[in-house]
PDB file of C-alpha atoms and ligand atoms in Angstrom:
ATOM      1  CA  MET A   1      -1.558 -78.805 153.586  1.00 51.00           C
ATOM      2  CA  SER A   2       0.589 -81.249 153.131  1.00 75.00           C
ATOM      3  CA  PHE A   3       3.839 -80.055 151.528  1.00 87.00           C
ATOM      4  CA  ASP A   4       4.504 -81.651 147.739  1.00 92.00           C
ATOM      5  CA  PHE A   5       8.412 -82.119 148.098  1.00 94.00           C
ATOM      6  CA  ASP A   6       9.306 -82.971 144.001  1.00 95.00           C
ATOM      7  CA  HIS A   7       7.079 -79.899 143.209  1.00 95.00           C
ATOM      8  CA  GLU A   8       8.596 -77.563 145.145  1.00 94.00           C
ATOM      9  CA  MET A   9      12.401 -78.760 143.709  1.00 95.00           C
ATOM     10  CA  GLN A  10      11.188 -78.907 140.127  1.00 96.00           C
ATOM     11  CA  ARG A  11       9.746 -75.370 140.586  1.00 96.00           C
ATOM     12  CA  LEU A  12      12.970 -74.354 142.184  1.00 96.00           C
ATOM     13  CA  GLU A  13      14.513 -75.781 139.631  1.00 95.00           C
ATOM     14  CA  GLY A  14      13.090 -73.520 136.824  1.00 95.00           C
ATOM     15  CA  LYS A  15      13.202 -70.662 138.693  1.00 95.00           C
ATOM     16  CA  LEU A  16      17.115 -71.091 139.201  1.00 95.00           C
ATOM     17  CA  LYS A  17      17.187 -71.234 135.383  1.00 93.00           C
ATOM     18  CA  SER A  18      15.899 -68.269 134.714  1.00 90.00           C
ATOM     19  CA  LEU A  19      17.616 -66.781 137.475  1.00 93.00           C
ATOM     20  CA  ARG A  20      20.919 -68.045 135.935  1.00 92.00           C
ATOM     21  CA  SER A  21      20.014 -65.653 132.697  1.00 88.00           C
ATOM     22  CA  LYS A  22      20.347 -62.429 134.661  1.00 85.00           C
ATOM     23  CA  GLU A  23      23.729 -61.572 133.670  1.00 84.00           C
ATOM     24  CA  TYR A  24      24.290 -58.877 137.302  1.00 82.00           C
ATOM     25  CA  ILE A  25      23.447 -61.503 138.929  1.00 86.00           C
ATOM     26  CA  PRO A  26      26.783 -63.053 140.159  1.00 88.00           C
ATOM     27  CA  ASP A  27      27.398 -66.971 139.937  1.00 90.00           C
ATOM     28  CA  ALA A  28      28.628 -67.055 142.962  1.00 89.00           C
ATOM     29  CA  LEU A  29      25.978 -65.578 144.590  1.00 90.00           C
ATOM     30  CA  LEU A  30      23.606 -67.694 142.795  1.00 93.00           C
ATOM     31  CA  GLU A  31      25.268 -71.082 144.441  1.00 94.00           C
ATOM     32  CA  ILE A  32      24.465 -69.538 147.683  1.00 95.00           C
ATOM     33  CA  VAL A  33      20.661 -68.666 146.990  1.00 95.00           C
ATOM     34  CA  ALA A  34      20.535 -72.370 145.027  1.00 95.00           C
ATOM     35  CA  ARG A  35      21.649 -74.526 147.499  1.00 96.00           C
ATOM     36  CA  THR A  36      19.797 -72.519 150.258  1.00 97.00           C
ATOM     37  CA  ALA A  37      16.841 -72.856 148.534  1.00 96.00           C
ATOM     38  CA  ALA A  38      17.598 -76.190 148.021  1.00 96.00           C
ATOM     39  CA  ILE A  39      18.047 -76.972 152.022  1.00 97.00           C
ATOM     40  CA  GLN A  40      15.219 -74.965 152.761  1.00 97.00           C
ATOM     41  CA  VAL A  41      12.974 -77.325 150.661  1.00 96.00           C
ATOM     42  CA  GLU A  42      14.151 -80.171 152.329  1.00 96.00           C
ATOM     43  CA  ALA A  43      13.402 -79.239 155.746  1.00 96.00           C
ATOM     44  CA  ARG A  44      10.229 -77.767 155.413  1.00 95.00           C
ATOM     45  CA  ALA A  45       9.386 -81.185 154.062  1.00 94.00           C
ATOM     46  CA  ALA A  46      10.896 -82.513 157.138  1.00 93.00           C
ATOM     47  CA  VAL A  47       9.831 -79.675 159.882  1.00 91.00           C
ATOM     48  CA  GLN A  48       7.854 -81.674 162.528  1.00 83.00           C
ATOM     49  CA  ALA A  49       4.147 -79.964 163.082  1.00 80.00           C
ATOM     50  CA  ALA A  50       3.822 -78.033 166.140  1.00 81.00           C
ATOM     51  CA  PRO A  51       0.393 -78.099 167.826  1.00 89.00           C
ATOM     52  CA  LEU A  52      -1.418 -74.914 166.777  1.00 93.00           C
ATOM     53  CA  PRO A  53      -0.777 -72.292 169.533  1.00 93.00           C
ATOM     54  CA  GLU A  54      -3.951 -69.939 170.547  1.00 95.00           C
ATOM     55  CA  LEU A  55      -5.360 -67.819 167.245  1.00 97.00           C
ATOM     56  CA  ALA A  56      -6.469 -64.051 167.355  1.00 98.00           C
ATOM     57  CA  THR A  57     -10.331 -64.494 167.854  1.00 96.00           C
ATOM     58  CA  PRO A  58     -12.399 -63.703 164.316  1.00 94.00           C
ATOM     59  CA  ASP A  59     -13.667 -60.429 165.673  1.00 95.00           C
ATOM     60  CA  ALA A  60     -10.027 -59.278 166.446  1.00 97.00           C
ATOM     61  CA  HIS A  61      -8.786 -60.617 163.141  1.00 97.00           C
ATOM     62  CA  ALA A  62     -11.401 -58.329 161.079  1.00 95.00           C
ATOM     63  CA  GLN A  63     -10.172 -55.821 163.427  1.00 96.00           C
ATOM     64  CA  GLY A  64      -6.692 -56.180 161.702  1.00 97.00           C
ATOM     65  CA  ALA A  65      -5.360 -58.292 164.331  1.00 98.00           C
ATOM     66  CA  PRO A  66      -3.126 -61.133 163.288  1.00 98.00           C
ATOM     67  CA  LEU A  67      -4.216 -64.515 163.966  1.00 98.00           C
ATOM     68  CA  LEU A  68      -0.270 -65.300 165.692  1.00 98.00           C
ATOM     69  CA  PRO A  69       2.019 -62.568 166.296  1.00 96.00           C
ATOM     70  CA  ARG A  70       5.703 -63.067 164.948  1.00 95.00           C
ATOM     71  CA  ASP A  71       7.199 -63.158 168.604  1.00 92.00           C
ATOM     72  CA  ALA A  72       4.492 -65.944 169.452  1.00 95.00           C
ATOM     73  CA  PHE A  73       5.241 -67.982 166.494  1.00 96.00           C
ATOM     74  CA  THR A  74       7.347 -71.806 167.401  1.00 94.00           C
ATOM     75  CA  TYR A  75       9.887 -73.608 165.596  1.00 94.00           C
ATOM     76  CA  ASP A  76      11.168 -77.137 165.356  1.00 94.00           C
ATOM     77  CA  ARG A  77      14.236 -76.852 167.163  1.00 94.00           C
ATOM     78  CA  ALA A  78      16.255 -80.154 166.046  1.00 94.00           C
ATOM     79  CA  ARG A  79      15.444 -79.468 162.409  1.00 94.00           C
ATOM     80  CA  THR A  80      16.716 -75.724 162.875  1.00 96.00           C
ATOM     81  CA  ALA A  81      19.642 -76.187 164.165  1.00 97.00           C
ATOM     82  CA  ALA A  82      20.846 -78.839 161.809  1.00 97.00           C
ATOM     83  CA  THR A  83      19.368 -76.418 158.872  1.00 98.00           C
ATOM     84  CA  PHE A  84      21.706 -73.899 160.988  1.00 98.00           C
ATOM     85  CA  GLY A  85      24.587 -76.047 160.730  1.00 98.00           C
ATOM     86  CA  ARG A  86      23.945 -77.208 156.892  1.00 98.00           C
ATOM     87  CA  LEU A  87      23.656 -73.243 155.767  1.00 98.00           C
ATOM     88  CA  LEU A  88      26.984 -72.544 157.784  1.00 98.00           C
ATOM     89  CA  ALA A  89      28.879 -75.518 156.446  1.00 98.00           C
ATOM     90  CA  MET A  90      27.718 -74.093 152.765  1.00 97.00           C
ATOM     91  CA  MET A  91      28.676 -70.304 153.549  1.00 96.00           C
ATOM     92  CA  ARG A  92      32.177 -71.772 155.113  1.00 96.00           C
ATOM     93  CA  ALA A  93      32.624 -73.890 151.573  1.00 95.00           C
ATOM     94  CA  ALA A  94      31.918 -70.271 149.325  1.00 92.00           C
ATOM     95  CA  GLY A  95      35.399 -69.145 150.817  1.00 91.00           C
ATOM     96  CA  GLY A  96      36.514 -65.381 149.833  1.00 92.00           C
ATOM     97  CA  SER A  97      35.444 -62.895 152.816  1.00 92.00           C
ATOM     98  CA  LEU A  98      31.956 -64.501 153.003  1.00 93.00           C
ATOM     99  CA  GLY A  99      33.695 -68.165 154.248  1.00 96.00           C
ATOM    100  CA  GLY A 100      36.142 -65.941 156.554  1.00 96.00           C
ATOM    101  CA  ALA A 101      33.157 -64.532 158.000  1.00 97.00           C
ATOM    102  CA  ALA A 102      31.445 -67.844 158.551  1.00 97.00           C
ATOM    103  CA  GLU A 103      34.649 -69.647 159.858  1.00 97.00           C
ATOM    104  CA  VAL A 104      34.010 -66.714 162.873  1.00 97.00           C
ATOM    105  CA  VAL A 105      30.644 -68.036 163.402  1.00 98.00           C
ATOM    106  CA  ARG A 106      31.438 -71.366 163.718  1.00 98.00           C
ATOM    107  CA  GLU A 107      34.593 -70.815 166.080  1.00 98.00           C
ATOM    108  CA  ALA A 108      31.735 -68.701 168.282  1.00 98.00           C
ATOM    109  CA  MET A 109      29.406 -70.961 168.538  1.00 97.00           C
ATOM    110  CA  GLU A 110      32.735 -74.235 169.737  1.00 97.00           C
ATOM    111  CA  LYS A 111      33.172 -70.833 172.273  1.00 98.00           C
ATOM    112  CA  GLY A 112      29.616 -70.936 173.234  1.00 97.00           C
ATOM    113  CA  GLU A 113      29.441 -67.351 172.232  1.00 97.00           C
ATOM    114  CA  LEU A 114      27.053 -68.121 170.145  1.00 97.00           C
ATOM    115  CA  ALA A 115      24.047 -70.219 170.207  1.00 97.00           C
ATOM    116  CA  VAL A 116      21.618 -71.576 167.583  1.00 97.00           C
ATOM    117  CA  GLU A 117      18.858 -70.492 169.658  1.00 96.00           C
ATOM    118  CA  ASP A 118      19.631 -67.256 171.088  1.00 97.00           C
ATOM    119  CA  ALA A 119      20.020 -66.259 167.099  1.00 97.00           C
ATOM    120  CA  CYS A 120      16.715 -67.992 165.697  1.00 96.00           C
ATOM    121  CA  ASP A 121      14.520 -66.264 169.047  1.00 96.00           C
ATOM    122  CA  ALA A 122      16.730 -63.002 167.982  1.00 96.00           C
ATOM    123  CA  ALA A 123      14.761 -63.473 164.192  1.00 95.00           C
ATOM    124  CA  LEU A 124      11.537 -64.112 166.052  1.00 94.00           C
ATOM    125  CA  ARG A 125      11.557 -61.169 167.849  1.00 94.00           C
ATOM    126  CA  ASP A 126      13.019 -58.752 165.361  1.00 92.00           C
ATOM    127  CA  ASP A 127      15.889 -58.071 167.627  1.00 95.00           C
ATOM    128  CA  VAL A 128      17.694 -55.360 165.701  1.00 94.00           C
ATOM    129  CA  ALA A 129      20.368 -54.361 168.084  1.00 97.00           C
ATOM    130  CA  TRP A 130      21.006 -58.432 168.710  1.00 97.00           C
ATOM    131  CA  PHE A 131      21.927 -58.608 164.971  1.00 97.00           C
ATOM    132  CA  ASP A 132      24.052 -55.568 164.887  1.00 96.00           C
ATOM    133  CA  ALA A 133      26.090 -56.999 167.628  1.00 96.00           C
ATOM    134  CA  TRP A 134      26.959 -59.314 165.255  1.00 97.00           C
ATOM    135  CA  ALA A 135      27.723 -57.275 162.378  1.00 96.00           C
ATOM    136  CA  LEU A 136      30.468 -55.266 164.285  1.00 96.00           C
ATOM    137  CA  ARG A 137      31.875 -58.443 164.651  1.00 95.00           C
ATOM    138  CA  LEU A 138      31.647 -59.889 160.909  1.00 96.00           C
ATOM    139  CA  THR A 139      32.441 -56.535 159.024  1.00 94.00           C
ATOM    140  CA  ASP A 140      32.909 -58.048 155.766  1.00 92.00           C
ATOM    141  CA  ALA A 141      29.685 -60.109 156.044  1.00 95.00           C
ATOM    142  CA  PRO A 142      28.008 -58.459 158.595  1.00 95.00           C
ATOM    143  CA  SER A 143      24.228 -59.606 157.985  1.00 95.00           C
ATOM    144  CA  LEU A 144      25.761 -63.294 157.641  1.00 96.00           C
ATOM    145  CA  VAL A 145      23.896 -64.308 161.544  1.00 97.00           C
ATOM    146  CA  ARG A 146      20.712 -63.470 160.252  1.00 96.00           C
ATOM    147  CA  PHE A 147      20.836 -64.971 157.502  1.00 96.00           C
ATOM    148  CA  LEU A 148      21.593 -67.971 159.153  1.00 97.00           C
ATOM    149  CA  ALA A 149      19.335 -66.849 161.595  1.00 97.00           C
ATOM    150  CA  MET A 150      16.586 -66.193 159.681  1.00 96.00           C
ATOM    151  CA  GLY A 151      17.310 -69.155 156.963  1.00 96.00           C
ATOM    152  CA  SER A 152      17.034 -71.792 159.295  1.00 97.00           C
ATOM    153  CA  VAL A 153      13.980 -70.506 160.817  1.00 97.00           C
ATOM    154  CA  VAL A 154      12.087 -69.936 157.991  1.00 96.00           C
ATOM    155  CA  PRO A 155      10.896 -73.694 157.105  1.00 97.00           C
ATOM    156  CA  SER A 156       9.279 -74.167 160.152  1.00 96.00           C
ATOM    157  CA  VAL A 157       7.969 -70.592 160.153  1.00 97.00           C
ATOM    158  CA  GLU A 158       6.491 -71.385 156.921  1.00 96.00           C
ATOM    159  CA  ALA A 159       4.915 -74.680 158.011  1.00 96.00           C
ATOM    160  CA  LEU A 160       3.281 -72.881 160.910  1.00 97.00           C
ATOM    161  CA  ALA A 161       2.423 -70.575 159.286  1.00 97.00           C
ATOM    162  CA  ALA A 162      -0.051 -72.512 156.199  1.00 96.00           C
ATOM    163  CA  GLN A 163      -1.680 -74.550 159.598  1.00 96.00           C
ATOM    164  CA  VAL A 164      -2.106 -70.991 161.043  1.00 97.00           C
ATOM    165  CA  ALA A 165      -3.894 -69.656 157.566  1.00 97.00           C
ATOM    166  CA  ALA A 166      -5.828 -73.478 157.226  1.00 96.00           C
ATOM    167  CA  GLU A 167      -6.878 -73.023 160.403  1.00 96.00           C
ATOM    168  CA  ASP A 168      -8.582 -69.724 160.393  1.00 96.00           C
ATOM    169  CA  ALA A 169     -10.446 -70.446 156.614  1.00 95.00           C
ATOM    170  CA  ARG A 170     -11.928 -73.751 158.365  1.00 95.00           C
ATOM    171  CA  ARG A 171     -13.012 -71.717 161.030  1.00 94.00           C
ATOM    172  CA  THR A 172     -14.442 -68.608 159.095  1.00 93.00           C
ATOM    173  CA  GLY A 173     -15.636 -71.298 155.825  1.00 93.00           C
ATOM    174  CA  ALA A 174     -13.718 -69.665 153.654  1.00 92.00           C
ATOM    175  CA  ASP A 175     -11.940 -72.996 152.814  1.00 92.00           C
ATOM    176  CA  GLN A 176     -15.316 -73.524 151.485  1.00 94.00           C
ATOM    177  CA  PRO A 177     -16.066 -74.363 147.351  1.00 93.00           C
ATOM    178  CA  GLY A 178     -17.662 -70.900 146.375  1.00 92.00           C
ATOM    179  CA  ALA A 179     -16.818 -68.734 149.689  1.00 92.00           C
ATOM    180  CA  THR A 180     -15.939 -64.885 148.124  1.00 90.00           C
ATOM    181  CA  PRO A 181     -11.997 -64.584 148.533  1.00 88.00           C
ATOM    182  CA  VAL A 182     -10.626 -62.597 151.483  1.00 91.00           C
ATOM    183  CA  VAL A 183      -9.595 -59.008 150.123  1.00 96.00           C
ATOM    184  CA  TRP A 184      -7.059 -58.210 153.511  1.00 97.00           C
ATOM    185  CA  GLN A 185      -7.750 -54.733 153.749  1.00 97.00           C
ATOM    186  CA  HIS A 186      -5.009 -53.958 156.679  1.00 98.00           C
ATOM    187  CA  GLY A 187      -1.923 -54.216 154.945  1.00 97.00           C
ATOM    188  CA  HIS A 188       0.496 -56.157 156.873  1.00 98.00           C
ATOM    189  CA  CYS A 189       0.786 -60.191 157.047  1.00 98.00           C
ATOM    190  CA  PRO A 190      -2.659 -61.296 158.187  1.00 98.00           C
ATOM    191  CA  VAL A 191      -1.298 -64.322 159.957  1.00 98.00           C
ATOM    192  CA  CYS A 192       1.909 -62.647 161.572  1.00 98.00           C
ATOM    193  CA  GLY A 193       1.277 -58.866 161.407  1.00 97.00           C
ATOM    194  CA  SER A 194       4.887 -58.881 159.769  1.00 97.00           C
ATOM    195  CA  ALA A 195       5.138 -56.260 156.070  1.00 97.00           C
ATOM    196  CA  PRO A 196       4.724 -57.707 152.976  1.00 98.00           C
ATOM    197  CA  LEU A 197       8.033 -58.384 150.880  1.00 98.00           C
ATOM    198  CA  VAL A 198       7.118 -58.411 147.547  1.00 98.00           C
ATOM    199  CA  GLY A 199       3.510 -59.301 145.241  1.00 98.00           C
ATOM    200  CA  ARG A 200       2.187 -60.774 142.330  1.00 97.00           C
ATOM    201  CA  LEU A 201      -0.510 -60.438 139.884  1.00 97.00           C
ATOM    202  CA  VAL A 202      -2.779 -63.643 139.592  1.00 95.00           C
ATOM    203  CA  GLY A 203      -5.603 -64.977 137.411  1.00 93.00           C
ATOM    204  CA  LYS A 204      -7.847 -63.395 134.876  1.00 91.00           C
ATOM    205  CA  GLU A 205      -8.706 -60.035 136.696  1.00 92.00           C
ATOM    206  CA  GLY A 206      -5.261 -59.868 138.665  1.00 95.00           C
ATOM    207  CA  ALA A 207      -5.920 -60.032 142.107  1.00 97.00           C
ATOM    208  CA  LEU A 208      -3.435 -58.807 144.045  1.00 98.00           C
ATOM    209  CA  HIS A 209      -1.556 -61.237 146.161  1.00 98.00           C
ATOM    210  CA  HIS A 210       1.296 -60.444 148.423  1.00 98.00           C
ATOM    211  CA  THR A 211       3.689 -62.432 150.381  1.00 98.00           C
ATOM    212  CA  CYS A 212       4.409 -62.044 154.131  1.00 98.00           C
ATOM    213  CA  SER A 213       8.407 -60.599 155.059  1.00 96.00           C
ATOM    214  CA  PHE A 214       8.404 -63.428 157.689  1.00 96.00           C
ATOM    215  CA  CYS A 215       6.424 -66.061 157.642  1.00 97.00           C
ATOM    216  CA  ARG A 216       6.397 -66.200 154.040  1.00 97.00           C
ATOM    217  CA  HIS A 217       2.439 -66.313 154.207  1.00 98.00           C
ATOM    218  CA  GLU A 218       0.812 -65.349 150.717  1.00 97.00           C
ATOM    219  CA  TYR A 219      -2.496 -63.096 150.855  1.00 98.00           C
ATOM    220  CA  ARG A 220      -4.698 -61.499 148.741  1.00 97.00           C
ATOM    221  CA  ALA A 221      -4.229 -57.777 149.419  1.00 98.00           C
ATOM    222  CA  LYS A 222      -6.219 -54.632 147.900  1.00 96.00           C
ATOM    223  CA  ARG A 223      -4.940 -53.616 144.341  1.00 94.00           C
ATOM    224  CA  LEU A 224      -5.274 -49.741 145.542  1.00 96.00           C
ATOM    225  CA  GLN A 225      -3.520 -49.588 149.150  1.00 98.00           C
ATOM    226  CA  CYS A 226      -0.341 -48.391 149.759  1.00 98.00           C
ATOM    227  CA  PRO A 227       0.422 -51.953 152.017  1.00 98.00           C
ATOM    228  CA  PHE A 228       2.835 -49.634 154.421  1.00 98.00           C
ATOM    229  CA  CYS A 229       0.619 -46.759 155.260  1.00 98.00           C
ATOM    230  CA  LEU A 230      -2.748 -47.739 153.870  1.00 98.00           C
ATOM    231  CA  GLU A 231      -3.016 -45.205 151.488  1.00 98.00           C
ATOM    232  CA  GLU A 232      -6.032 -45.554 148.932  1.00 98.00           C
ATOM    233  CA  GLU A 233      -5.857 -41.938 147.584  1.00 98.00           C
ATOM    234  CA  SER A 234      -5.262 -43.236 144.035  1.00 97.00           C
ATOM    235  CA  LYS A 235      -2.956 -40.068 143.296  1.00 98.00           C
ATOM    236  CA  ASN A 236      -0.620 -41.050 145.723  1.00 98.00           C
ATOM    237  CA  LEU A 237      -0.150 -44.609 144.705  1.00 98.00           C
ATOM    238  CA  GLU A 238       1.559 -45.148 141.595  1.00 97.00           C
ATOM    239  CA  TYR A 239       3.588 -48.230 139.568  1.00 96.00           C
ATOM    240  CA  PHE A 240       5.924 -48.220 137.099  1.00 96.00           C
ATOM    241  CA  THR A 241       8.355 -50.932 134.779  1.00 95.00           C
ATOM    242  CA  ALA A 242      11.400 -50.926 133.761  1.00 92.00           C
ATOM    243  CA  ASP A 243      12.737 -51.720 129.893  1.00 88.00           C
ATOM    244  CA  GLY A 244      14.557 -54.878 129.892  1.00 87.00           C
ATOM    245  CA  GLU A 245      12.301 -56.153 133.105  1.00 91.00           C
ATOM    246  CA  PRO A 246       9.110 -57.209 131.541  1.00 93.00           C
ATOM    247  CA  GLY A 247       7.157 -59.434 134.368  1.00 96.00           C
ATOM    248  CA  PHE A 248       7.572 -56.819 136.656  1.00 97.00           C
ATOM    249  CA  GLN A 249       5.678 -53.483 138.181  1.00 97.00           C
ATOM    250  CA  VAL A 250       7.434 -51.234 141.319  1.00 98.00           C
ATOM    251  CA  HIS A 251       4.051 -49.822 143.254  1.00 98.00           C
ATOM    252  CA  VAL A 252       5.195 -46.707 145.022  1.00 98.00           C
ATOM    253  CA  CYS A 253       3.197 -44.750 147.265  1.00 98.00           C
ATOM    254  CA  LYS A 254       4.081 -40.487 147.444  1.00 98.00           C
ATOM    255  CA  SER A 255       2.572 -40.358 151.204  1.00 98.00           C
ATOM    256  CA  CYS A 256       5.510 -42.446 152.501  1.00 98.00           C
ATOM    257  CA  LYS A 257       7.797 -43.002 150.102  1.00 98.00           C
ATOM    258  CA  GLY A 258       7.313 -47.118 150.237  1.00 98.00           C
ATOM    259  CA  TYR A 259       7.517 -49.597 147.383  1.00 98.00           C
ATOM    260  CA  ILE A 260       6.962 -52.737 146.809  1.00 98.00           C
ATOM    261  CA  LYS A 261       7.670 -54.951 143.149  1.00 98.00           C
ATOM    262  CA  VAL A 262       5.028 -56.849 141.759  1.00 98.00           C
ATOM    263  CA  ALA A 263       5.401 -59.664 139.514  1.00 98.00           C
ATOM    264  CA  ASP A 264       3.242 -59.977 136.670  1.00 97.00           C
ATOM    265  CA  PHE A 265       3.713 -63.352 135.065  1.00 96.00           C
ATOM    266  CA  ARG A 266       0.344 -63.963 133.563  1.00 94.00           C
ATOM    267  CA  GLU A 267       1.892 -63.340 129.932  1.00 92.00           C
ATOM    268  CA  PHE A 268       4.728 -65.688 130.125  1.00 92.00           C
ATOM    269  CA  ASP A 269       5.617 -68.827 130.732  1.00 89.00           C
ATOM    270  CA  ARG A 270       8.209 -68.035 133.799  1.00 93.00           C
ATOM    271  CA  ILE A 271       7.708 -69.658 137.525  1.00 95.00           C
ATOM    272  CA  SER A 272       6.841 -67.094 140.278  1.00 95.00           C
ATOM    273  CA  ILE A 273       8.540 -67.821 143.649  1.00 96.00           C
ATOM    274  CA  PRO A 274       8.139 -64.803 145.247  1.00 96.00           C
ATOM    275  CA  VAL A 275      11.354 -64.523 147.616  1.00 95.00           C
ATOM    276  CA  LEU A 276      13.566 -65.409 143.951  1.00 96.00           C
ATOM    277  CA  ASP A 277      10.859 -62.818 142.301  1.00 96.00           C
ATOM    278  CA  ASP A 278      12.290 -60.631 144.462  1.00 96.00           C
ATOM    279  CA  LEU A 279      15.908 -61.551 143.385  1.00 94.00           C
ATOM    280  CA  GLU A 280      14.933 -61.515 139.911  1.00 94.00           C
ATOM    281  CA  SER A 281      13.862 -57.540 140.106  1.00 94.00           C
ATOM    282  CA  LEU A 282      16.754 -56.965 141.471  1.00 92.00           C
ATOM    283  CA  ALA A 283      17.216 -53.842 139.028  1.00 92.00           C
ATOM    284  CA  LEU A 284      14.024 -52.570 139.606  1.00 95.00           C
ATOM    285  CA  ASP A 285      15.218 -51.284 143.157  1.00 96.00           C
ATOM    286  CA  ILE A 286      17.847 -49.613 142.082  1.00 94.00           C
ATOM    287  CA  VAL A 287      15.205 -47.673 139.702  1.00 95.00           C
ATOM    288  CA  ALA A 288      13.090 -46.833 142.932  1.00 97.00           C
ATOM    289  CA  ARG A 289      15.651 -45.900 144.761  1.00 96.00           C
ATOM    290  CA  GLN A 290      16.926 -43.566 142.042  1.00 96.00           C
ATOM    291  CA  GLN A 291      13.636 -42.121 141.791  1.00 96.00           C
ATOM    292  CA  GLY A 292      13.785 -41.322 146.098  1.00 97.00           C
ATOM    293  CA  TYR A 293      11.858 -44.435 147.025  1.00 98.00           C
ATOM    294  CA  LYS A 294      12.406 -46.830 149.770  1.00 97.00           C
ATOM    295  CA  ARG A 295      11.646 -50.796 150.466  1.00 96.00           C
ATOM    296  CA  PRO A 296      10.602 -51.342 154.153  1.00 94.00           C
ATOM    297  CA  THR A 297      11.783 -54.968 154.127  1.00 94.00           C
ATOM    298  CA  ALA A 298      14.886 -56.401 153.540  1.00 90.00           C
ATOM    299  CA  SER A 299      15.684 -59.059 150.396  1.00 90.00           C
ATOM    300  CA  ALA A 300      16.288 -62.604 152.035  1.00 89.00           C
ATOM    301  CA  TRP A 301      19.180 -62.211 150.217  1.00 87.00           C
ATOM    302  CA  GLY A 302      21.549 -60.092 152.010  1.00 82.00           C
ATOM    303  CA  PHE A 303      24.590 -61.335 153.836  1.00 78.00           C
TER     304      PHE A 303
HETATM  305 ZN1   ZN B   1       3.314 -63.243 158.204  1.00 96.62          ZN
HETATM  306 ZN1   ZN B   2       2.662 -45.290 151.766  1.00 96.62          ZN
END
């Protein structure tokens, strides 16, 4: 369960190199992504482990109940506030309309109109109305406050999710050598109950792993199932690829019109970091949208 800072930073460097080869991702955006990801890896290494809250019982969990619902997550408040400050300073330094919006946020904090904890608590309970009020004030960068809040709370949330998953594996014996891998049947994240962000295929037989859009926990999911509406009819589930984007698939559901992108790097020497795989495959979102599909979870990189 320990977090290997050097290893993660190395993987991040490698991943950023392949992102830089994508001409349609603007340099300024990549710079922000690179700095944000590095700040988050540093924060993740420094997060103080919280005492583990009470989890759903094994029976309730087997029926699909998340181990720890999203709004029951706690976070390292001091570390999160420091991360918020670093992300905000980076955005101000970016200049342009984003920098201007970040300056408005800084002033609001100084005047006591915006508290980091309120923003982070709103992120935990997914309070759309709370963030919408800020979007109205920051028309040049409507998602900036959400980005700052989610971006700064994620290292804590990720650390707690890893603790929760490890505790569940311990109590069910899933962490024992030779244990049958758990294939989660309920679509949403087994840890926090949020919808998945992206997927990837792993191992010889191409096991499908989904990464949670909130706590970033990665879990094995059913191959033939829509993770959003749980459709299992094979005639309603399809996937397509796009020329120029090898290594990525778009899995679509004809029942709910949702889609999720799935990385398949098994034939390539490529690094998968799910939240960045999502950015790397931006072109496929456009294709999916043109075909009338929508993604239920937003990219982590909207400002
Ligand atoms: Zn989750
Ligand atoms: Zn569906």
